[in-house]
């Protein structure tokens, strides 16, 4: 299958298609009729060009010699003769022919003062009825034919391209001086109005050329000036036999024939919010986009900054964007904007996955992140700084701060940032960065361990000023590198009461048997004082621990110890297992220190929630061990590991060290 594409262009649509193929790295070439067309294509970056008018036989030779498998006819909708020659050449060369049509009628309203005609003869007849003078906006090709039909009855002004060929055709049509207006478009409504007022014409003559031909702007200008408009209808739009396809249909045909992905969605980060911080790539993407998606706050800020006239849509979720694009196939160069840097944006990451799964090629453009700006403002080195996103999700910022000397956390806003700061130990330095890179930027010191008086750090009141913008936290922990890598908390460090506690020798071995990972969800059933919960939670800040306990005095101790050790990834569940486990996320691990007589029901519930969950049980008595073994024996393919640990500590008694044996404990894991 030949995958090389030949585009007969010279139109905006042709250039857009060539650009899409270039970005998709699909081999292609563009054929244009004139040197002016060549100049336009070269300025657009096209390197593979055929220049000159050719008949069907000559076109067929190019198709065969160049190894082209697909021909796209993207010539002007009124160039019917050229299209017929291209069609004949494709048949002769045995090449697939695709006609790229233009939606030319969009935005037109035929009726009072706007007259649709089928050809130049009808247009001339209508102009003779109107009389006076006319501004011709149909190009130079048929000027001579038009002037011969109108004679000296109508004064003609013609706006044509500023090249020698167009000027020569004006002279051949008998036009001279100020009758010739040589200008390069596109033209705004205001420019058209100015030209109508300058020439004082009674009517304009235009083709139904669509959005790329500035059709709507011409109609609007004539209407506001109170003059009449004669429109030569697009032959394809009035024909019942047109085989023209939209750009999206052409793209799908090329993808089908070549096996390559042509459809592209650009996902970009706009940076912190100041236009001066836009990258060169994002500026290029903005200029090339035909629609821009993003959250309402992002698109609003974007429109204010850039003044863009490109349509925007306030959606940013991948599925919603795809649904919109499926309903609006006219958009071929969508741009999805996210604030900051897309590598730090979960929304951009998810959207990319959705787009690629749907068959789009995704171009990703990173922006300057607020993290980078924050580091610059604080004069810190990012290579020694960890980054954590707590924006819109549950993240254990305290746990990560305790593990890292320097941490930057993305938060969900000012209130959320202050809540995080309030949980952090007093020995840490905490700085808030607000709306970095914008005119509202503030650097606020919340805590500073170097300051002896907390009152020296004044936190702005959100009731006085509306702090609704983006917030980051910089957290510095001077004790991070002196902390033990493994928690290894001594028994005497816990707040104790009369509630039983798993001793550190047993606790250490039990946690080792659990084999926790960073993504573990641990049930600590019969949590007691929380020694296992706390130590497991401190193994890694992303572990989630659910401490299940029914005794009120134990619940009080659990809360106290959680606060003391800043175990924010530990949640206390008050109640009796297994009922208290209802509604919790499925466990990956479970530690059973006390069952309240419900051992069988607890094990069954854990396995029902996750058959692969690792379970570790502490048994003090042979009877409990026997009960557990009988329960485990009912399950096939489970071989429990059993370990008995007897620990003896020595305590000082005068000049002697006396042994103090602890109760032996059976540790069962499966």
XYZ file of C-alpha atoms in Angstrom:
670
model
C 0.000 0.000 0.000
C 1.419 3.347 -1.050
C 1.214 5.868 1.771
C 2.553 8.932 -0.047
C -0.002 11.752 -0.436
C -0.188 14.368 -3.219
C -2.202 17.485 -2.358
C -3.444 19.794 -5.099
C -3.621 22.966 -3.046
C -3.096 26.675 -3.113
C -5.916 27.011 -0.552
C -6.001 27.411 3.207
C -7.465 23.906 3.547
C -4.640 22.449 1.502
C -2.031 24.122 3.677
C -3.786 22.926 6.842
C -3.835 19.342 5.546
C -0.161 19.518 4.549
C 0.729 20.769 8.015
C -1.198 17.912 9.633
C 0.569 15.359 7.434
C 3.922 16.957 8.178
C 3.324 16.724 11.935
C 2.268 13.093 11.502
C 5.440 12.462 9.424
C 3.409 11.130 6.473
C 5.317 11.596 3.162
C 3.528 14.122 0.964
C 3.932 16.834 -1.653
C 1.854 19.858 -2.667
C 1.038 20.950 -6.207
C 0.175 24.624 -6.867
C -0.675 26.350 -10.123
C 1.230 29.658 -9.758
C 4.464 31.123 -8.455
C 2.403 33.136 -6.004
C 0.992 29.874 -4.649
C 4.550 28.558 -4.394
C 5.574 31.608 -2.338
C 2.646 31.146 0.060
C 3.411 27.431 0.526
C 7.119 28.057 1.128
C 6.295 30.722 3.709
C 4.092 28.122 5.411
C 7.092 25.784 5.636
C 6.261 23.394 2.793
C 9.384 21.942 1.145
C 7.996 19.396 -1.337
C 6.356 21.377 -4.144
C 5.246 20.998 -7.762
C 4.576 24.358 -9.431
C 2.659 25.076 -12.629
C -0.598 24.315 -14.403
C -0.813 20.809 -15.895
C -3.305 18.744 -17.844
C -4.587 15.359 -16.719
C -1.854 13.401 -18.517
C 0.942 15.465 -16.982
C -0.633 15.136 -13.538
C -0.868 11.355 -13.966
C 2.867 11.195 -14.778
C 3.674 13.015 -11.503
C 1.443 10.626 -9.558
C 3.098 7.527 -11.059
C 6.690 8.805 -11.022
C 6.394 10.148 -7.488
C 4.968 6.911 -6.081
C 1.851 8.592 -4.743
C -0.978 6.388 -3.486
C -3.486 9.064 -2.498
C -4.469 12.314 -4.197
C -6.322 15.012 -2.277
C -7.997 17.658 -4.415
C -7.926 20.718 -2.146
C -8.273 23.269 -4.942
C -10.626 26.233 -4.675
C -14.325 25.206 -4.729
C -14.825 27.316 -7.881
C -11.880 25.747 -9.735
C -14.169 23.118 -11.269
C -12.018 22.713 -14.376
C -8.919 21.924 -12.323
C -10.838 19.410 -10.219
C -12.039 17.600 -13.332
C -8.455 17.286 -14.634
C -7.199 15.984 -11.257
C -10.003 13.424 -11.169
C -9.117 12.177 -14.691
C -5.410 11.974 -13.785
C -6.158 9.888 -10.662
C -8.137 7.378 -12.703
C -5.377 7.195 -15.340
C -2.662 6.639 -12.692
C -4.771 4.227 -10.607
C -4.524 6.431 -7.529
C -7.188 6.970 -4.846
C -8.905 10.354 -5.344
C -10.310 12.375 -2.422
C -12.058 15.722 -2.836
C -11.641 18.079 0.138
C -14.711 20.308 0.129
C -15.232 23.596 1.917
C -18.298 24.512 3.983
C -18.874 27.746 2.092
C -22.494 28.486 3.016
C -21.801 28.708 6.749
C -22.777 32.145 8.099
C -24.698 33.209 4.973
C -28.252 34.544 5.028
C -29.856 34.897 1.606
C -32.832 37.189 1.383
C -33.299 40.940 1.374
C -30.291 42.701 -0.246
C -28.385 39.365 -0.548
C -28.904 37.537 -3.847
C -27.564 34.092 -4.640
C -26.749 33.323 -8.292
C -25.392 30.212 -9.984
C -22.829 31.714 -12.345
C -21.216 34.862 -13.713
C -23.960 35.404 -16.342
C -26.636 35.557 -13.618
C -24.394 37.825 -11.520
C -23.963 40.281 -14.429
C -27.718 40.342 -15.007
C -28.386 41.125 -11.360
C -25.768 43.906 -11.351
C -27.391 45.475 -14.416
C -30.680 45.566 -12.479
C -29.062 47.292 -9.509
C -26.991 49.735 -11.568
C -24.419 52.182 -10.203
C -21.024 50.780 -9.181
C -19.787 47.461 -7.834
C -16.845 46.239 -5.770
C -15.757 42.906 -7.237
C -14.322 40.512 -4.648
C -14.148 37.389 -6.829
C -10.498 37.654 -7.886
C -8.935 38.486 -11.245
C -9.496 35.313 -13.255
C -12.917 36.211 -14.746
C -12.673 40.027 -14.668
C -12.421 40.346 -18.452
C -15.501 38.166 -18.913
C -17.416 40.260 -16.370
C -16.501 43.645 -17.863
C -17.495 42.442 -21.332
C -20.973 41.578 -20.005
C -21.426 44.823 -18.036
C -19.893 47.166 -20.607
C -19.778 50.805 -19.552
C -23.098 50.637 -17.681
C -21.507 49.676 -14.381
C -18.434 51.243 -12.798
C -16.201 48.435 -11.507
C -13.700 48.360 -8.647
C -11.784 45.107 -8.187
C -9.864 43.861 -5.156
C -7.209 41.415 -6.372
C -4.004 39.787 -5.154
C -0.890 41.996 -5.326
C 0.991 40.046 -8.009
C 1.876 40.606 -11.655
C -0.566 38.019 -12.985
C -3.540 39.636 -11.219
C -2.550 43.143 -12.295
C -2.148 42.005 -15.896
C -5.654 40.487 -15.866
C -7.027 43.794 -14.510
C -5.465 45.668 -17.427
C -6.837 43.118 -19.907
C -10.284 43.738 -18.406
C -9.916 47.461 -19.056
C -9.425 48.493 -15.410
C -6.896 51.110 -14.363
C -5.898 53.525 -11.600
C -8.026 53.477 -8.458
C -10.289 50.819 -9.985
C -7.568 48.310 -9.081
C -7.175 47.560 -5.376
C -4.235 45.159 -4.928
C -4.305 43.760 -1.378
C -3.464 40.540 0.444
C -6.098 39.157 2.848
C -7.539 38.033 5.136
C -9.834 41.040 5.544
C -11.845 41.964 8.618
C -15.361 43.385 8.543
C -13.932 46.811 9.413
C -11.484 46.663 6.500
C -14.317 45.738 4.116
C -16.469 48.594 5.436
C -13.620 51.068 4.953
C -13.161 49.915 1.350
C -16.901 50.106 0.576
C -17.102 53.620 2.002
C -13.961 54.718 0.141
C -15.236 53.491 -3.243
C -18.875 54.479 -2.611
C -20.205 51.375 -4.408
C -23.844 50.296 -4.561
C -23.143 46.555 -4.381
C -20.433 43.956 -3.881
C -19.931 40.798 -5.924
C -18.434 37.844 -4.076
C -18.196 34.090 -4.208
C -19.653 31.786 -1.578
C -16.137 31.192 -0.270
C -16.778 30.219 3.355
C -14.894 31.114 6.505
C -11.408 30.847 4.979
C -12.456 33.275 2.226
C -13.798 35.830 4.722
C -17.342 35.326 3.381
C -19.214 36.286 6.562
C -17.106 39.455 6.993
C -18.054 40.574 3.475
C -21.782 40.010 4.056
C -21.689 41.825 7.402
C -19.825 44.809 5.941
C -22.300 45.180 3.051
C -25.253 44.933 5.431
C -23.873 47.613 7.765
C -23.166 49.901 4.792
C -26.717 49.372 3.479
C -25.674 48.076 0.050
C -26.592 44.925 -1.870
C -24.596 41.706 -2.193
C -24.539 39.327 -5.148
C -23.187 35.870 -4.226
C -22.038 33.330 -6.811
C -22.966 30.047 -5.129
C -20.380 27.310 -4.615
C -20.905 24.749 -7.410
C -20.389 21.909 -4.930
C -22.933 23.213 -2.438
C -25.692 23.387 -5.067
C -24.793 20.104 -6.791
C -26.580 16.881 -5.862
C -23.688 14.754 -7.163
C -20.814 16.206 -5.123
C -18.444 13.619 -3.661
C -16.643 16.173 -1.504
C -15.579 15.235 2.004
C -14.908 17.323 5.096
C -11.401 17.676 6.505
C -12.146 15.151 9.263
C -13.442 12.627 6.698
C -10.335 13.130 4.549
C -8.132 12.606 7.603
C -9.889 9.345 8.461
C -9.505 8.134 4.874
C -5.755 8.887 4.951
C -5.397 7.164 8.331
C -7.215 4.123 6.935
C -5.020 3.990 3.815
C -1.663 4.708 5.495
C -2.127 3.170 8.928
C -0.713 6.368 10.452
C -2.291 8.738 12.962
C -2.990 12.148 11.452
C -5.524 13.497 13.933
C -3.644 15.557 16.475
C -4.622 17.117 19.774
C -2.158 19.468 21.427
C -2.040 19.356 25.225
C -0.159 22.339 26.625
C 0.704 24.075 29.861
C 0.228 27.851 29.761
C 2.580 28.422 32.673
C 1.806 30.388 35.843
C -0.597 32.789 34.135
C 1.473 35.691 32.822
C 1.800 36.016 29.045
C 5.458 36.956 29.333
C 6.054 33.454 30.707
C 4.526 31.721 27.646
C 7.034 29.489 25.873
C 7.732 29.780 22.134
C 6.021 26.417 21.588
C 2.818 27.448 23.378
C 2.671 30.677 21.341
C 2.994 28.613 18.151
C 0.251 26.237 19.325
C -2.070 29.158 20.108
C -1.601 30.631 16.643
C -2.248 27.283 14.971
C -5.302 26.200 17.005
C -8.830 26.399 15.624
C -10.429 25.758 19.048
C -9.072 25.951 22.596
C -10.308 23.833 25.525
C -9.658 24.332 29.230
C -11.205 24.836 32.660
C -13.370 27.963 32.867
C -10.832 29.818 35.018
C -8.001 28.909 32.649
C -9.795 29.889 29.426
C -11.039 33.145 30.994
C -7.504 34.088 32.034
C -6.224 32.957 28.663
C -8.672 35.150 26.721
C -7.855 38.143 28.923
C -4.109 37.668 28.443
C -4.026 36.985 24.707
C -7.170 38.645 23.362
C -7.513 35.620 21.092
C -10.472 35.360 18.745
C -10.083 31.591 18.497
C -13.189 29.847 19.878
C -12.802 28.531 23.424
C -14.761 25.840 25.226
C -14.814 25.520 29.016
C -14.175 21.773 29.264
C -10.938 19.997 30.138
C -11.783 16.327 30.745
C -10.625 14.099 27.902
C -13.921 12.244 27.455
C -15.937 15.475 27.231
C -13.503 16.982 24.726
C -13.715 13.888 22.492
C -17.514 13.978 22.649
C -17.471 17.633 21.554
C -15.016 16.969 18.701
C -17.123 14.034 17.462
C -20.104 16.394 17.206
C -18.061 19.263 15.677
C -15.878 17.648 13.031
C -14.942 21.033 11.561
C -12.266 21.473 14.241
C -8.989 19.865 13.182
C -6.375 21.607 15.338
C -7.687 21.482 18.922
C -5.567 22.825 21.762
C -6.191 21.831 25.382
C -4.745 24.320 27.863
C -3.868 23.573 31.485
C -2.336 25.957 33.990
C 1.302 25.506 34.937
C 3.229 22.537 33.573
C 1.356 19.503 32.189
C 3.902 17.114 33.714
C 2.586 18.187 37.140
C -1.091 18.136 36.118
C -3.091 14.946 36.657
C -5.839 16.277 34.365
C -3.410 16.609 31.455
C -1.962 13.148 32.085
C -5.422 11.506 32.132
C -6.579 13.453 29.066
C -3.494 12.350 27.125
C -4.302 8.698 27.855
C -7.913 9.195 26.718
C -6.908 10.932 23.463
C -4.291 8.319 22.549
C -6.721 5.481 23.250
C -9.229 7.170 20.900
C -6.686 7.161 18.061
C -5.325 10.698 18.275
C -1.685 11.637 18.076
C -1.011 13.849 21.084
C 1.511 16.668 20.989
C 2.479 17.690 24.515
C 3.931 21.118 25.287
C 5.198 21.697 28.830
C 4.803 25.105 30.409
C 6.891 26.920 32.979
C 5.684 25.459 36.267
C 4.905 27.387 39.419
C 7.262 24.928 41.136
C 10.144 26.269 39.059
C 9.180 29.866 39.851
C 8.828 29.084 43.557
C 12.314 27.592 43.663
C 13.675 30.671 41.916
C 11.887 33.055 44.300
C 13.237 31.188 47.351
C 16.694 30.660 45.799
C 16.594 26.904 46.413
C 18.045 24.085 44.347
C 15.337 21.841 42.857
C 17.676 18.883 42.444
C 17.623 18.457 46.227
C 13.902 19.102 46.572
C 11.008 16.617 46.409
C 7.712 17.574 44.748
C 4.277 16.365 45.840
C 0.844 17.135 44.424
C -1.943 17.438 47.000
C -4.118 19.350 44.539
C -7.591 17.844 44.464
C -6.525 14.607 46.109
C -5.733 13.065 49.478
C -1.980 13.241 50.036
C 0.010 12.771 53.236
C 2.027 15.981 53.040
C 3.172 15.692 56.659
C 4.523 12.186 56.082
C 6.480 13.271 53.013
C 7.773 16.353 54.841
C 9.112 14.145 57.637
C 10.995 12.031 55.081
C 12.454 14.896 53.019
C 14.722 17.806 53.921
C 13.020 20.014 51.296
C 9.543 19.550 49.862
C 7.303 21.599 47.556
C 3.625 20.659 47.758
C 0.908 21.735 45.318
C -2.282 22.415 47.292
C -5.985 22.896 46.524
C -5.977 26.512 47.670
C -5.203 28.938 50.491
C -7.402 27.308 53.135
C -6.086 23.859 52.284
C -2.487 25.118 52.442
C -3.038 26.547 55.934
C -4.653 23.280 57.080
C -1.584 21.357 55.897
C 0.779 23.825 57.575
C -1.118 23.536 60.855
C -0.432 19.773 61.014
C 3.310 20.084 60.457
C 5.771 19.824 63.367
C 6.960 23.142 64.824
C 10.583 22.478 63.907
C 9.812 22.829 60.174
C 10.003 25.968 58.058
C 6.886 26.559 55.941
C 6.542 29.176 53.179
C 3.454 29.738 51.026
C 3.674 30.873 47.407
C 0.474 32.522 46.162
C -0.375 33.098 42.467
C 3.287 32.891 41.460
C 4.156 34.662 38.236
C 1.043 36.850 38.284
C 0.369 40.417 39.395
C -1.135 39.015 42.650
C 1.997 37.070 43.603
C 2.816 36.863 47.330
C 5.443 34.968 49.320
C 4.115 34.317 52.848
C 6.209 32.799 55.670
C 3.862 30.636 57.780
C 6.411 28.988 60.089
C 10.109 29.496 60.494
C 12.052 27.312 62.908
C 14.755 29.990 62.975
C 12.305 32.474 64.482
C 11.991 32.238 68.239
C 8.635 33.994 68.375
C 5.804 32.524 66.309
C 4.123 35.930 66.228
C 6.821 37.166 63.855
C 5.151 35.116 61.094
C 1.937 36.962 60.325
C -0.444 34.968 58.117
C -2.816 37.126 56.027
C -6.501 36.749 56.899
C -8.511 35.344 53.990
C -11.540 37.232 55.302
C -9.764 40.525 54.635
C -8.382 39.580 51.199
C -9.953 37.034 48.885
C -7.228 34.391 48.509
C -8.813 32.217 45.821
C -5.772 31.653 43.597
C -3.217 28.866 43.348
C -1.038 28.072 46.359
C 2.155 26.099 46.859
C 3.950 25.217 50.069
C 7.686 24.985 50.579
C 8.504 22.843 53.623
C 11.984 22.522 55.054
C 12.727 19.826 57.634
C 16.202 20.244 59.167
C 15.919 16.897 60.997
C 15.008 14.774 57.950
C 18.497 13.309 57.483
C 18.936 12.560 61.191
C 15.695 10.558 61.390
C 15.885 6.776 61.187
C 15.078 5.363 57.746
C 12.943 2.670 59.406
C 10.657 4.013 62.173
C 11.862 1.598 64.945
C 9.908 3.343 67.709
C 10.692 2.273 71.268
C 7.840 1.193 73.557
C 8.576 4.029 75.967
C 7.978 6.625 73.193
C 4.266 5.807 72.938
C 1.678 7.423 75.159
C 0.580 4.502 77.331
C -2.412 3.612 79.440
C -3.889 0.371 80.663
C -4.580 -0.761 77.108
C -2.423 -3.688 75.865
C 0.330 -2.859 73.384
C 2.262 -4.995 70.901
C 5.858 -4.815 72.147
C 8.573 -3.534 69.857
C 10.314 -6.905 69.254
C 7.025 -8.531 68.228
C 5.885 -5.403 66.407
C 9.070 -5.194 64.338
C 8.876 -8.841 63.227
C 5.125 -8.629 62.489
C 5.563 -5.567 60.255
C 8.395 -7.324 58.452
C 6.083 -10.286 57.817
C 3.401 -7.960 56.426
C 5.762 -6.857 53.666
C 4.177 -3.433 53.199
C 4.637 -1.423 50.008
C 4.127 2.282 49.298
C 0.587 1.600 48.014
C -0.503 -0.677 50.864
C -3.879 -0.415 52.577
C -3.499 -1.925 56.051
C -6.226 -2.899 58.502
C -4.890 -2.911 62.081
C -7.663 -4.877 63.802
C -7.742 -4.478 67.560
C -5.318 -1.568 67.307
C -4.977 -0.923 71.077
C -2.566 1.954 71.718
C -1.732 2.064 68.000
C 1.888 0.905 68.105
C 1.537 -1.265 64.977
C -0.604 1.362 63.207
C 1.858 4.167 63.919
C 4.972 2.252 62.975
C 3.372 0.897 59.779
C 2.125 4.374 58.819
C 5.621 5.819 59.237
C 7.235 3.184 56.999
C 6.065 5.212 53.975
C 3.860 8.327 53.778
C 1.660 6.839 51.031
C 0.651 3.765 53.043
C -2.953 4.037 54.263
C -3.668 2.564 57.701
C -7.133 1.929 59.162
C -6.922 1.401 62.936
C -10.000 -0.551 64.025
C -10.730 -0.452 67.766
C -13.870 -0.610 69.940
C -12.642 0.440 73.441
C -13.111 4.165 74.258
C -9.878 4.379 76.295
C -7.954 2.812 73.407
C -9.561 5.253 70.921
C -8.308 8.137 73.070
C -4.764 6.727 73.079
C -4.890 6.151 69.319
C -5.759 9.814 68.758
C -3.019 11.020 71.095
C -0.330 8.855 69.503
C -1.422 9.749 65.978
C -1.005 13.445 66.837
C 2.309 12.883 68.589
C 3.871 11.026 65.652
C 2.111 13.122 62.954
C 0.730 9.954 61.335
C -1.712 11.717 59.008
C -2.058 8.575 56.855
C -3.655 6.715 59.771
C -7.449 6.751 60.158
C -9.134 5.588 63.355
C -12.265 3.455 62.906
C -14.340 3.072 66.085
C -16.225 -0.209 66.247
C -15.988 -3.987 66.415
C -14.562 -6.009 63.539
C -15.720 -7.333 61.152
C -18.736 -4.962 61.094
C -16.479 -1.893 61.451
C -14.777 -2.850 58.179
C -17.890 -2.090 56.131
C -17.369 0.761 53.656
C -13.567 0.797 53.902
C -11.331 0.383 50.844
C -10.330 -3.223 50.234
C -7.194 -4.101 52.237
C -3.917 -5.271 50.762
C -2.717 -6.237 54.258
C -4.303 -6.974 57.625
C -2.789 -7.261 61.085
C -4.970 -8.920 63.729
C -3.834 -8.139 67.257
C -7.214 -8.729 68.894
C -10.373 -10.327 67.514
C -12.908 -10.037 70.359
C -13.920 -13.632 69.637
C -14.608 -12.922 65.939
C -11.434 -14.396 64.418
C -13.214 -16.573 61.826
C -15.571 -13.780 60.740
C -12.699 -11.261 60.494
C -10.551 -13.532 58.323
C -13.545 -14.342 56.094
C -14.353 -10.628 55.692
C -10.761 -9.686 54.842
C -10.544 -12.472 52.232
C -13.964 -11.529 50.823
C -12.717 -7.973 50.290
C -9.392 -9.131 48.806
C -8.507 -12.787 48.452
C -4.850 -11.858 47.937
C -4.538 -9.770 51.113
C -1.549 -10.643 53.311
C -2.708 -11.432 56.868
C -0.517 -11.474 60.001
C -1.948 -12.585 63.347
C -0.422 -12.405 66.861
C -1.519 -15.163 69.255
C -0.616 -15.225 72.932
C -2.140 -18.631 73.772
C -2.000 -22.119 72.219
C -5.802 -22.086 72.102
C -5.850 -19.008 69.855
C -3.132 -20.551 67.700
C -5.191 -23.738 67.348
C -8.289 -21.711 66.421
C -6.431 -19.821 63.718
C -4.913 -23.013 62.286
C -8.347 -24.658 62.098
C -9.723 -21.600 60.239
C -6.813 -21.503 57.797
C -7.157 -25.241 57.146
C -10.571 -24.617 55.558
C -8.920 -22.705 52.687
C -7.188 -24.545 49.862
C -3.650 -23.728 48.730
C -2.775 -21.745 51.855
C 0.276 -22.765 53.861
C 0.722 -20.469 56.871
C 4.117 -19.487 58.249
C 4.305 -19.841 62.030
C 6.979 -18.251 64.193
C 7.194 -18.155 67.979
C 9.173 -15.314 69.473
C 10.354 -15.128 73.074
C 12.122 -11.897 73.942
C 14.018 -11.226 77.138
C 15.107 -7.748 78.137
C 17.546 -7.012 80.912
C 16.994 -4.354 83.523
C 19.424 -2.858 85.993
C 19.166 -3.882 89.641
C 22.038 -2.237 91.504
C 25.205 -3.605 89.990
C 23.360 -6.514 88.343
C 21.536 -6.937 85.038
C 18.455 -9.054 85.684
C 16.537 -10.804 82.870
C 12.916 -9.711 82.369
C 11.294 -12.269 80.085
C 8.277 -11.241 78.006
C 5.409 -13.555 77.136
C 6.131 -15.697 74.079
C 3.997 -14.818 71.041
C 2.986 -16.911 68.029
C 3.139 -14.940 64.761
C 1.123 -16.470 61.923
C 1.254 -15.082 58.398
C -0.508 -16.194 55.205
